[in-house]
CSV table of C-alpha atoms in Angstrom, one decimal:
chain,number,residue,atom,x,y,z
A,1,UNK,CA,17.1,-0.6,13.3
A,2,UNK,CA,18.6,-1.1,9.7
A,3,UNK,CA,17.8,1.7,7.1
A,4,UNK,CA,16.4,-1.4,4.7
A,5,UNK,CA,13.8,-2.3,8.0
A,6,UNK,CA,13.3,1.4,8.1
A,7,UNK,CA,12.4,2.4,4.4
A,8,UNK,CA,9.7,-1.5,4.3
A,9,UNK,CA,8.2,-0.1,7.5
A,10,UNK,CA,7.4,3.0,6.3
A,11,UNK,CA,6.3,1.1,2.9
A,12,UNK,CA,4.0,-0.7,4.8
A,13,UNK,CA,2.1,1.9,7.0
A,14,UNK,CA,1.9,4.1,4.2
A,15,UNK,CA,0.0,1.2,2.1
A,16,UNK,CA,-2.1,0.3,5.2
A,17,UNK,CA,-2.9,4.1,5.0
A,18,UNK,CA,-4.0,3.9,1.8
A,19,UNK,CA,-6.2,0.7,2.7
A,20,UNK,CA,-7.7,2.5,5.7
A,21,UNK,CA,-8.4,5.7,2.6
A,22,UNK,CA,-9.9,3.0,0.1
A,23,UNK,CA,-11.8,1.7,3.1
A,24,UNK,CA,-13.5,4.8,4.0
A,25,UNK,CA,-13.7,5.8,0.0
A,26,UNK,CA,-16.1,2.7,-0.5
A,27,UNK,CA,-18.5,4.5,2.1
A,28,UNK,CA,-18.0,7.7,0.4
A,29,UNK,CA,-19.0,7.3,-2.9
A,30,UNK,CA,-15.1,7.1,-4.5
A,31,UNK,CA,-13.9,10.4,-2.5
A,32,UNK,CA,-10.5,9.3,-1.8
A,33,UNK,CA,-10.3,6.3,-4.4
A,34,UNK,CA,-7.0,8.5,-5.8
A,35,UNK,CA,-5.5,8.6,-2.8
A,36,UNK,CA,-6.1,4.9,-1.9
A,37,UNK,CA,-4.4,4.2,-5.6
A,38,UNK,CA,-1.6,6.3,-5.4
A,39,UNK,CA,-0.6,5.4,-1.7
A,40,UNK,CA,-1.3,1.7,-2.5
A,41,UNK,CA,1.0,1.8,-5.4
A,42,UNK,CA,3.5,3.7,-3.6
A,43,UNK,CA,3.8,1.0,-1.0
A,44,UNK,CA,3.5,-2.1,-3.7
A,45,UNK,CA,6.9,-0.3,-5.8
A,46,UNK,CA,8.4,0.3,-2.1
A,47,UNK,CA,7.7,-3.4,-1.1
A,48,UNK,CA,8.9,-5.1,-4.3
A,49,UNK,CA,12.0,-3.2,-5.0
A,50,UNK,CA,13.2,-4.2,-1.1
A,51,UNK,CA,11.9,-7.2,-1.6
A,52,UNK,CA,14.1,-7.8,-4.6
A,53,UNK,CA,17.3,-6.2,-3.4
A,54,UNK,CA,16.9,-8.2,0.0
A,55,UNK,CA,20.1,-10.3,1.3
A,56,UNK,CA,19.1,-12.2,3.2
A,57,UNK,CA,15.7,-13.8,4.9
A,58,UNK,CA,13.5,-12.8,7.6
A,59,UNK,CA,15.2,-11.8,10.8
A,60,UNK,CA,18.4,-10.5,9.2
A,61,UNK,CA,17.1,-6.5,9.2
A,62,UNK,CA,17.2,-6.6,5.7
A,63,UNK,CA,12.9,-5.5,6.0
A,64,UNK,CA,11.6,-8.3,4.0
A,65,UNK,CA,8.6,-9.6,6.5
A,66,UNK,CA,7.8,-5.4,6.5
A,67,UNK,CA,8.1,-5.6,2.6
A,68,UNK,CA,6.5,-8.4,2.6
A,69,UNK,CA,3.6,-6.4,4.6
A,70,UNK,CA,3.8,-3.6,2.1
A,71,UNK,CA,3.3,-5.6,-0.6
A,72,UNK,CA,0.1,-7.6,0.3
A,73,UNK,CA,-1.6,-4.1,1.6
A,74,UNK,CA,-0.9,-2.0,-1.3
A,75,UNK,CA,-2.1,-4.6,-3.5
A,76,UNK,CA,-5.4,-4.4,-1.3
A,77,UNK,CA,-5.4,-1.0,-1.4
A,78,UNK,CA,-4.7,-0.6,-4.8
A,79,UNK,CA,-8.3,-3.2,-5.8
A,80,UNK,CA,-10.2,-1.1,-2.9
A,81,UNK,CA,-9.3,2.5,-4.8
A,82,UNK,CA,-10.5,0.7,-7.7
A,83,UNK,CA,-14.0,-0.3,-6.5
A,84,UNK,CA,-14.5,2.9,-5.0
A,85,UNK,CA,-13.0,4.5,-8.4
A,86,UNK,CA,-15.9,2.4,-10.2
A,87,UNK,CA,-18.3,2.9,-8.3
A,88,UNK,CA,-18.2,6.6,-8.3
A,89,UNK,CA,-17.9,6.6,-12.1
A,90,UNK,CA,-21.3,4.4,-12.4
């Protein structure tokens, strides 16, 4: 395993960790909607900058399909923490 596979794996389960926390802060009433932004952004920043300095394609172990991965959840988890952020606020 490359260190660029590595570092968009870890990307990636944290934003899925911060999906799962802006999941479970939509049926709390917004407890955890921080969490679920911060983590979600975390993983979006991670994703993009691998995804950008990336040499090659999928299957090289350069961690662009786990980029990729961390990209489309920490988006999600970044409009979940949202919601939930609203929706305590209202």
């Amino acid at each position: 395993m490359t260190v660029d596979r590595a570092v968009a794996t870890l990307a990636a389960i944290v934003a899925l960790a911060a999906v799962v926390i802006g999941v479970r802060a939509l049926s709390r009433a917004g407890r955890g909607a921080r969490v679920a932004l911060a983590a979600g952004a975390a993983g979006l920043i991670t994703g993009v900058i691998m995804l950008a300095t990336a040499d090659g394609g999928p299957g090289t172990g350069n961690g662009v399909v786990g980029a990729g991965v961390a990209v489309v959840l920490g988006l999600a988890a970044i409009v979940l923490g949202v919601i939930a952020r609203r929706r305590r606020l209202a």
